[in-house]
């Protein structure tokens, strides 16, 4: 599959690779991954994220429906604010992580992962069928509209806001992290959400299909650089963010993944009613046997699948799910799951990681590795 920017990428000499069923840019021209990564941290870069699935879930009972599918407190969100959330299976495992933006009680903009497209859409449609059957007589019909072919780009970095402000009359300082709005970029109305996948200030911009290429050209002028998947992965890992299929899957709960904060305070009651609640609420109360952690590894980088070992007995106590040499920190960083017995998930705990046939010293680190710089408004 291709995003609406496929030909645009080829035009500017992108190196294309398969990713989540799409042909996506890995690098552009002669610019390497480290240079691209550092440019986003210091300036501003643009990513094509049009492979992600954009949808609207609408209807008189849309809010209650989504509070059944997720553990989030969507009723507490004000219009045009958003939250990271998770769709859970009946066992409390994560079907997918998602951003949910509330436009009103009856309309939600939802972004999910390309790699989970078929699973997500099938799951949501099946649950809509159940919901509508049970709520038909009360007028609570819910609908799913998938925004096929819409563009989605992420403009990320400390100079993102100042550049975007030159292209819109909207007062961007009023749009704080986690908020969204419809605004004209050039002469095209787009849905713009403040946030992203890098830990930097930035915006995710949804563009109507017929305007995707022209608007992206406008958004990618100097000082903006086009950034590919290679730097996107290192940026998100430094920011402590999960990649589905690596750090999250259907056998992993939000409590094990350290995503307790997506479970709303008012959803932590026995009668909260979200799918998977019995398992998740039990884990909140009684704890879990493994937790997602950050690690700094000596000598060489640990990659996905590397075993995390007891520092003395060298018994398996966990596994690395993502790992890179950090361009920002000049250290080998990784994320993975470790047993909670004996506190191996605690900050500063020393462990070993099996890399290239040799146990390497490693230390448990808090996430994120690089402090986030989201725009939350001017302090009083």
Tab-separated table of C-alpha atoms in Angstrom:
chain	number	residue	atom	x	y	z
A	1	UNK	CA	0.000	0.000	0.000
A	2	UNK	CA	1.002	3.632	-0.451
A	3	UNK	CA	0.235	6.877	1.323
A	4	UNK	CA	-0.866	9.899	-0.654
A	5	UNK	CA	2.725	11.158	-0.528
A	6	UNK	CA	4.365	8.156	-2.202
A	7	UNK	CA	5.231	9.951	-5.466
A	8	UNK	CA	6.320	13.014	-3.500
A	9	UNK	CA	8.807	10.862	-1.567
A	10	UNK	CA	10.247	9.396	-4.764
A	11	UNK	CA	10.565	12.875	-6.248
A	12	UNK	CA	12.799	13.996	-3.389
A	13	UNK	CA	14.952	10.848	-3.447
A	14	UNK	CA	13.598	8.994	-0.439
A	15	UNK	CA	14.841	5.492	0.309
A	16	UNK	CA	11.596	3.504	0.517
A	17	UNK	CA	11.116	0.382	2.632
A	18	UNK	CA	8.136	-1.827	3.529
A	19	UNK	CA	6.544	-0.925	6.870
A	20	UNK	CA	3.181	-2.040	8.286
A	21	UNK	CA	1.982	-2.994	4.814
A	22	UNK	CA	3.020	0.338	3.291
A	23	UNK	CA	5.986	1.572	1.284
A	24	UNK	CA	7.419	4.253	3.564
A	25	UNK	CA	10.492	6.537	3.540
A	26	UNK	CA	13.387	5.327	5.692
A	27	UNK	CA	15.842	8.119	4.823
A	28	UNK	CA	15.970	11.050	2.417
A	29	UNK	CA	18.847	11.585	0.002
A	30	UNK	CA	22.261	11.459	1.633
A	31	UNK	CA	21.036	12.551	5.080
A	32	UNK	CA	21.648	9.801	7.624
A	33	UNK	CA	19.554	8.686	10.553
A	34	UNK	CA	21.632	10.421	13.235
A	35	UNK	CA	21.668	13.757	11.398
A	36	UNK	CA	17.907	13.561	10.856
A	37	UNK	CA	17.331	12.661	14.495
A	38	UNK	CA	19.404	15.579	15.772
A	39	UNK	CA	17.739	17.999	13.361
A	40	UNK	CA	14.340	17.220	14.902
A	41	UNK	CA	15.725	17.664	18.426
A	42	UNK	CA	17.325	21.013	17.486
A	43	UNK	CA	15.064	22.419	14.746
A	44	UNK	CA	12.002	20.958	12.979
A	45	UNK	CA	11.239	17.917	10.864
A	46	UNK	CA	8.222	16.572	8.996
A	47	UNK	CA	7.149	12.917	8.965
A	48	UNK	CA	4.649	11.237	6.682
A	49	UNK	CA	2.366	9.298	9.029
A	50	UNK	CA	-0.388	8.824	6.480
A	51	UNK	CA	-0.174	5.071	6.972
A	52	UNK	CA	-1.936	5.492	10.322
A	53	UNK	CA	-5.670	4.820	10.364
A	54	UNK	CA	-7.835	7.906	10.909
A	55	UNK	CA	-11.486	7.424	11.839
A	56	UNK	CA	-14.542	9.112	13.262
A	57	UNK	CA	-16.740	7.282	15.756
A	58	UNK	CA	-20.054	9.067	15.977
A	59	UNK	CA	-23.545	8.727	17.359
A	60	UNK	CA	-25.674	9.670	20.370
A	61	UNK	CA	-23.899	7.137	22.599
A	62	UNK	CA	-20.385	7.381	21.068
A	63	UNK	CA	-18.825	8.479	24.356
A	64	UNK	CA	-20.320	5.621	26.351
A	65	UNK	CA	-19.370	3.177	23.599
A	66	UNK	CA	-15.709	4.241	23.648
A	67	UNK	CA	-15.670	4.046	27.440
A	68	UNK	CA	-16.688	0.414	27.003
A	69	UNK	CA	-13.878	-0.252	24.504
A	70	UNK	CA	-11.219	1.628	26.524
A	71	UNK	CA	-10.380	2.321	30.184
A	72	UNK	CA	-10.117	6.077	29.608
A	73	UNK	CA	-12.248	8.799	31.206
A	74	UNK	CA	-13.569	10.299	28.005
A	75	UNK	CA	-16.509	11.958	29.754
A	76	UNK	CA	-14.048	14.214	31.591
A	77	UNK	CA	-12.455	15.488	28.374
A	78	UNK	CA	-13.496	18.916	27.156
A	79	UNK	CA	-14.260	19.295	23.429
A	80	UNK	CA	-11.216	19.147	21.144
A	81	UNK	CA	-8.956	17.595	23.769
A	82	UNK	CA	-7.399	14.167	23.446
A	83	UNK	CA	-5.831	11.305	25.318
A	84	UNK	CA	-3.638	8.327	24.597
A	85	UNK	CA	-5.706	5.231	25.189
A	86	UNK	CA	-5.776	1.496	24.513
A	87	UNK	CA	-8.287	-0.925	23.064
A	88	UNK	CA	-8.353	-4.009	25.290
A	89	UNK	CA	-9.410	-7.605	24.672
A	90	UNK	CA	-11.455	-9.540	27.212
A	91	UNK	CA	-8.277	-10.681	28.986
A	92	UNK	CA	-7.036	-7.099	29.432
A	93	UNK	CA	-4.410	-7.378	26.673
A	94	UNK	CA	-3.729	-4.412	24.412
A	95	UNK	CA	-5.276	-4.795	20.958
A	96	UNK	CA	-3.812	-1.424	19.988
A	97	UNK	CA	-2.759	1.893	21.427
A	98	UNK	CA	-4.649	4.872	20.072
A	99	UNK	CA	-5.114	8.612	20.273
A	100	UNK	CA	-8.728	9.597	20.897
A	101	UNK	CA	-9.757	13.216	20.368
A	102	UNK	CA	-13.168	14.269	21.636
A	103	UNK	CA	-14.939	16.743	19.375
A	104	UNK	CA	-18.212	16.333	21.277
A	105	UNK	CA	-20.036	13.651	23.232
A	106	UNK	CA	-21.283	12.358	19.897
A	107	UNK	CA	-18.131	12.655	17.771
A	108	UNK	CA	-14.602	11.337	18.346
A	109	UNK	CA	-11.575	11.452	16.049
A	110	UNK	CA	-9.514	8.281	16.519
A	111	UNK	CA	-6.031	7.442	15.204
A	112	UNK	CA	-4.765	3.851	15.317
A	113	UNK	CA	-1.724	1.961	14.046
A	114	UNK	CA	-1.347	0.847	10.443
A	115	UNK	CA	0.021	-2.536	11.493
A	116	UNK	CA	-3.245	-3.194	13.358
A	117	UNK	CA	-5.600	-1.839	10.718
A	118	UNK	CA	-7.476	-5.062	9.961
A	119	UNK	CA	-7.612	-6.201	13.579
A	120	UNK	CA	-8.763	-2.794	14.857
A	121	UNK	CA	-11.447	-2.200	12.243
A	122	UNK	CA	-12.822	-5.722	12.590
A	123	UNK	CA	-12.853	-5.386	16.397
A	124	UNK	CA	-14.525	-1.969	16.435
A	125	UNK	CA	-17.146	-2.973	13.871
A	126	UNK	CA	-17.975	-6.166	15.740
A	127	UNK	CA	-18.354	-4.231	19.002
A	128	UNK	CA	-20.465	-1.584	17.271
A	129	UNK	CA	-22.731	-4.402	16.116
A	130	UNK	CA	-23.116	-5.646	19.701
A	131	UNK	CA	-23.602	-2.139	21.054
A	132	UNK	CA	-26.191	-1.112	18.481
A	133	UNK	CA	-28.156	-4.321	18.983
A	134	UNK	CA	-28.370	-3.563	22.719
A	135	UNK	CA	-29.033	0.173	22.367
A	136	UNK	CA	-31.145	0.345	19.222
A	137	UNK	CA	-34.408	0.963	21.085
A	138	UNK	CA	-32.858	3.762	23.141
A	139	UNK	CA	-31.575	5.627	20.083
A	140	UNK	CA	-27.936	4.987	20.916
A	141	UNK	CA	-26.707	3.973	17.461
A	142	UNK	CA	-22.925	4.317	16.890
A	143	UNK	CA	-21.130	4.495	13.529
A	144	UNK	CA	-17.543	4.106	12.337
A	145	UNK	CA	-16.234	6.195	9.432
A	146	UNK	CA	-12.710	5.343	8.276
A	147	UNK	CA	-11.023	8.343	6.626
A	148	UNK	CA	-9.380	6.416	3.807
A	149	UNK	CA	-6.787	8.290	1.750
A	150	UNK	CA	-6.628	11.305	4.060
A	151	UNK	CA	-3.134	12.652	4.571
A	152	UNK	CA	-1.500	12.806	7.975
A	153	UNK	CA	1.843	14.476	8.617
A	154	UNK	CA	3.678	15.245	11.855
A	155	UNK	CA	5.674	18.459	12.185
A	156	UNK	CA	7.986	17.994	15.169
A	157	UNK	CA	10.726	19.945	16.925
A	158	UNK	CA	11.376	23.164	18.884
A	159	UNK	CA	10.863	25.309	15.759
A	160	UNK	CA	7.614	23.589	14.720
A	161	UNK	CA	5.256	26.172	16.202
A	162	UNK	CA	7.085	29.216	14.892
A	163	UNK	CA	7.123	27.765	11.372
A	164	UNK	CA	3.506	26.618	11.378
A	165	UNK	CA	2.421	30.033	12.660
A	166	UNK	CA	3.667	31.557	9.385
A	167	UNK	CA	1.139	29.405	7.507
A	168	UNK	CA	-1.989	29.915	9.610
A	169	UNK	CA	-3.898	32.751	11.255
A	170	UNK	CA	-4.820	30.503	14.186
A	171	UNK	CA	-3.206	31.658	17.453
A	172	UNK	CA	-1.030	28.581	18.080
A	173	UNK	CA	0.105	29.492	21.636
A	174	UNK	CA	-3.528	28.881	22.642
A	175	UNK	CA	-3.340	25.319	21.327
A	176	UNK	CA	-1.608	23.469	24.154
A	177	UNK	CA	-0.404	19.853	24.240
A	178	UNK	CA	-3.272	17.408	23.832
A	179	UNK	CA	-5.609	19.938	22.219
A	180	UNK	CA	-6.745	20.105	18.608
A	181	UNK	CA	-8.559	22.474	16.279
A	182	UNK	CA	-9.642	22.947	12.704
A	183	UNK	CA	-7.546	25.645	11.075
A	184	UNK	CA	-6.555	26.846	7.644
A	185	UNK	CA	-3.011	25.998	6.560
A	186	UNK	CA	-2.515	28.098	3.497
A	187	UNK	CA	-6.048	27.989	2.123
A	188	UNK	CA	-6.851	24.397	3.176
A	189	UNK	CA	-8.794	23.559	6.319
A	190	UNK	CA	-6.977	20.840	8.289
A	191	UNK	CA	-7.452	19.107	11.613
A	192	UNK	CA	-4.407	19.973	13.718
A	193	UNK	CA	-3.553	18.242	17.011
A	194	UNK	CA	-0.697	19.430	19.217
A	195	UNK	CA	1.400	16.401	20.110
A	196	UNK	CA	3.416	13.687	18.425
A	197	UNK	CA	5.709	10.715	18.754
A	198	UNK	CA	9.089	12.332	19.411
A	199	UNK	CA	8.820	13.962	22.833
A	200	UNK	CA	9.245	17.348	21.170
A	201	UNK	CA	6.663	20.061	20.701
A	202	UNK	CA	4.819	19.552	17.455
A	203	UNK	CA	1.624	18.967	15.526
A	204	UNK	CA	-0.122	16.131	13.743
A	205	UNK	CA	-1.983	17.533	10.748
A	206	UNK	CA	-4.813	15.677	9.001
A	207	UNK	CA	-5.227	16.829	5.387
A	208	UNK	CA	-8.066	16.174	2.902
A	209	UNK	CA	-6.905	13.749	0.177
A	210	UNK	CA	-7.041	16.213	-2.699
A	211	UNK	CA	-4.795	18.661	-0.830
A	212	UNK	CA	-2.290	16.290	0.797
A	213	UNK	CA	0.629	16.800	-1.581
A	214	UNK	CA	0.262	20.575	-1.995
A	215	UNK	CA	-0.153	21.162	1.743
A	216	UNK	CA	2.832	18.941	2.531
A	217	UNK	CA	4.956	20.897	0.057
A	218	UNK	CA	3.940	24.064	1.880
A	219	UNK	CA	4.730	22.521	5.265
A	220	UNK	CA	8.135	21.180	4.189
A	221	UNK	CA	9.848	24.399	3.127
A	222	UNK	CA	13.016	25.661	4.819
A	223	UNK	CA	13.781	25.247	7.731
A	224	UNK	CA	11.719	22.037	7.776
A	225	UNK	CA	13.492	18.818	6.801
A	226	UNK	CA	11.765	15.604	5.689
A	227	UNK	CA	12.438	12.815	8.213
A	228	UNK	CA	12.040	9.059	7.673
A	229	UNK	CA	11.273	5.987	9.748
A	230	UNK	CA	14.848	5.463	10.950
A	231	UNK	CA	14.932	8.694	12.960
A	232	UNK	CA	11.296	8.336	13.969
A	233	UNK	CA	12.162	5.110	15.771
A	234	UNK	CA	15.161	6.517	17.645
A	235	UNK	CA	13.244	9.680	18.606
A	236	UNK	CA	10.275	7.749	19.997
A	237	UNK	CA	12.498	5.380	21.966
A	238	UNK	CA	14.398	8.263	23.575
A	239	UNK	CA	10.961	9.664	24.454
A	240	UNK	CA	9.999	6.358	26.115
A	241	UNK	CA	7.132	5.688	23.711
A	242	UNK	CA	5.962	2.218	22.754
A	243	UNK	CA	5.854	0.714	19.270
A	244	UNK	CA	3.009	-1.763	18.841
A	245	UNK	CA	4.163	-5.254	17.938
A	246	UNK	CA	7.428	-4.687	19.752
A	247	UNK	CA	6.737	-3.099	23.157
A	248	UNK	CA	2.987	-3.837	23.200
A	249	UNK	CA	0.860	-6.787	22.133
A	250	UNK	CA	-2.329	-8.624	23.000
A	251	UNK	CA	-0.651	-10.553	25.819
A	252	UNK	CA	0.444	-7.328	27.534
A	253	UNK	CA	-1.810	-5.272	29.792
A	254	UNK	CA	-1.580	-1.489	30.305
A	255	UNK	CA	-0.446	-2.102	33.887
A	256	UNK	CA	2.451	-4.287	32.758
A	257	UNK	CA	3.306	-1.685	30.111
A	258	UNK	CA	3.478	1.100	32.681
A	259	UNK	CA	0.474	2.834	31.127
A	260	UNK	CA	-1.593	3.010	34.324
A	261	UNK	CA	-2.276	6.675	33.617
A	262	UNK	CA	-4.521	5.808	30.639
A	263	UNK	CA	-6.913	4.207	33.156
A	264	UNK	CA	-9.091	7.059	34.392
A	265	UNK	CA	-9.488	7.505	38.142
A	266	UNK	CA	-13.242	7.132	37.807
A	267	UNK	CA	-12.764	3.914	35.798
A	268	UNK	CA	-10.979	2.093	38.608
A	269	UNK	CA	-14.145	0.899	40.297
A	270	UNK	CA	-15.395	-2.674	40.069
A	271	UNK	CA	-18.444	-1.512	38.114
A	272	UNK	CA	-16.475	0.543	35.581
A	273	UNK	CA	-17.596	-1.783	32.801
A	274	UNK	CA	-14.808	-1.524	30.225
A	275	UNK	CA	-13.745	-4.605	28.304
A	276	UNK	CA	-10.895	-6.367	30.152
A	277	UNK	CA	-11.660	-4.563	33.414
A	278	UNK	CA	-11.544	-7.649	35.624
A	279	UNK	CA	-7.906	-8.378	34.734
A	280	UNK	CA	-6.725	-4.762	34.648
A	281	UNK	CA	-8.375	-3.714	37.911
A	282	UNK	CA	-7.048	-6.860	39.586
A	283	UNK	CA	-3.532	-5.950	38.474
A	284	UNK	CA	-3.910	-2.396	39.756
A	285	UNK	CA	-4.911	-3.807	43.123
A	286	UNK	CA	-2.545	-6.776	43.408
A	287	UNK	CA	0.406	-5.844	41.182
A	288	UNK	CA	1.978	-7.646	38.221
A	289	UNK	CA	4.877	-10.058	37.789
A	290	UNK	CA	6.599	-8.070	35.028
A	291	UNK	CA	6.905	-4.397	34.081
A	292	UNK	CA	8.165	-2.328	31.158
A	293	UNK	CA	11.437	-0.555	31.982
A	294	UNK	CA	14.162	1.503	30.413
A	295	UNK	CA	17.767	0.304	30.360
A	296	UNK	CA	21.192	1.743	29.628
A	297	UNK	CA	23.478	-1.011	28.329
A	298	UNK	CA	27.272	-0.911	28.401
A	299	UNK	CA	29.579	-1.615	25.445
A	300	UNK	CA	27.177	-2.500	22.610
A	301	UNK	CA	23.495	-1.826	21.864
A	302	UNK	CA	20.935	-4.442	22.835
A	303	UNK	CA	18.328	-5.132	20.175
A	304	UNK	CA	14.834	-6.575	20.312
A	305	UNK	CA	14.819	-10.125	21.660
A	306	UNK	CA	17.984	-9.814	23.768
A	307	UNK	CA	17.587	-11.591	27.101
A	308	UNK	CA	17.712	-9.628	30.344
A	309	UNK	CA	19.562	-11.651	32.972
A	310	UNK	CA	19.867	-11.821	36.750
A	311	UNK	CA	23.128	-9.991	37.569
A	312	UNK	CA	24.488	-12.871	39.644
A	313	UNK	CA	22.886	-16.142	38.549
A	314	UNK	CA	22.440	-15.069	34.878
A	315	UNK	CA	18.935	-16.576	34.876
A	316	UNK	CA	16.450	-15.064	32.424
A	317	UNK	CA	14.417	-12.332	34.094
A	318	UNK	CA	13.124	-10.488	31.037
A	319	UNK	CA	13.552	-9.468	27.422
A	320	UNK	CA	14.446	-6.356	25.439
A	321	UNK	CA	11.663	-5.154	23.119
A	322	UNK	CA	13.409	-2.110	21.545
A	323	UNK	CA	17.014	-0.922	21.603
A	324	UNK	CA	19.284	1.603	19.869
A	325	UNK	CA	22.414	3.679	20.304
A	326	UNK	CA	20.906	6.997	21.436
A	327	UNK	CA	21.992	9.891	19.167
A	328	UNK	CA	21.092	12.445	21.849
A	329	UNK	CA	22.758	10.751	24.808
A	330	UNK	CA	25.632	8.821	23.168
A	331	UNK	CA	24.558	5.790	25.208
A	332	UNK	CA	23.021	2.449	24.331
A	333	UNK	CA	19.402	2.608	25.455
A	334	UNK	CA	16.710	-0.035	25.418
A	335	UNK	CA	13.217	-0.804	26.586
A	336	UNK	CA	11.945	-4.154	27.748
A	337	UNK	CA	10.073	-6.174	30.348
A	338	UNK	CA	11.598	-7.526	33.563
A	339	UNK	CA	10.321	-9.548	36.481
A	340	UNK	CA	9.180	-7.455	39.423
A	341	UNK	CA	10.405	-10.034	41.956
A	342	UNK	CA	13.324	-8.636	43.968
A	343	UNK	CA	12.584	-5.214	42.518
A	344	UNK	CA	14.339	-5.694	39.200
A	345	UNK	CA	12.039	-3.054	37.684
A	346	UNK	CA	13.267	-0.314	40.038
A	347	UNK	CA	15.377	2.661	39.033
A	348	UNK	CA	19.107	2.038	39.420
A	349	UNK	CA	18.819	-1.761	39.633
A	350	UNK	CA	21.769	-3.489	37.969
A	351	UNK	CA	21.085	-6.342	35.555
A	352	UNK	CA	22.822	-8.078	32.650
A	353	UNK	CA	21.747	-8.169	29.010
A	354	UNK	CA	22.873	-10.935	26.663
A	355	UNK	CA	24.334	-9.256	23.558
A	356	UNK	CA	26.498	-11.018	20.956
A	357	UNK	CA	26.846	-14.061	23.169
A	358	UNK	CA	28.114	-12.140	26.194
A	359	UNK	CA	26.376	-10.814	29.329
A	360	UNK	CA	26.688	-6.998	29.309
A	361	UNK	CA	26.221	-4.724	32.286
A	362	UNK	CA	23.021	-2.700	32.268
A	363	UNK	CA	21.125	-0.420	34.638
A	364	UNK	CA	17.372	0.151	34.909
A	365	UNK	CA	16.530	3.746	34.002
A	366	UNK	CA	13.299	5.749	34.310
A	367	UNK	CA	11.428	6.692	31.143
A	368	UNK	CA	11.660	8.878	29.143
A	369	UNK	CA	15.398	8.881	28.521
A	370	UNK	CA	15.209	12.419	27.102
A	371	UNK	CA	12.902	14.927	28.860
A	372	UNK	CA	9.779	15.784	26.884
A	373	UNK	CA	9.283	19.354	25.716
A	374	UNK	CA	5.566	19.525	25.055
A	375	UNK	CA	3.910	22.943	24.895
A	376	UNK	CA	1.644	23.275	27.931
A	377	UNK	CA	1.299	27.042	27.831
A	378	UNK	CA	3.136	29.934	29.418
A	379	UNK	CA	3.629	29.621	33.172
A	380	UNK	CA	1.900	32.395	35.171
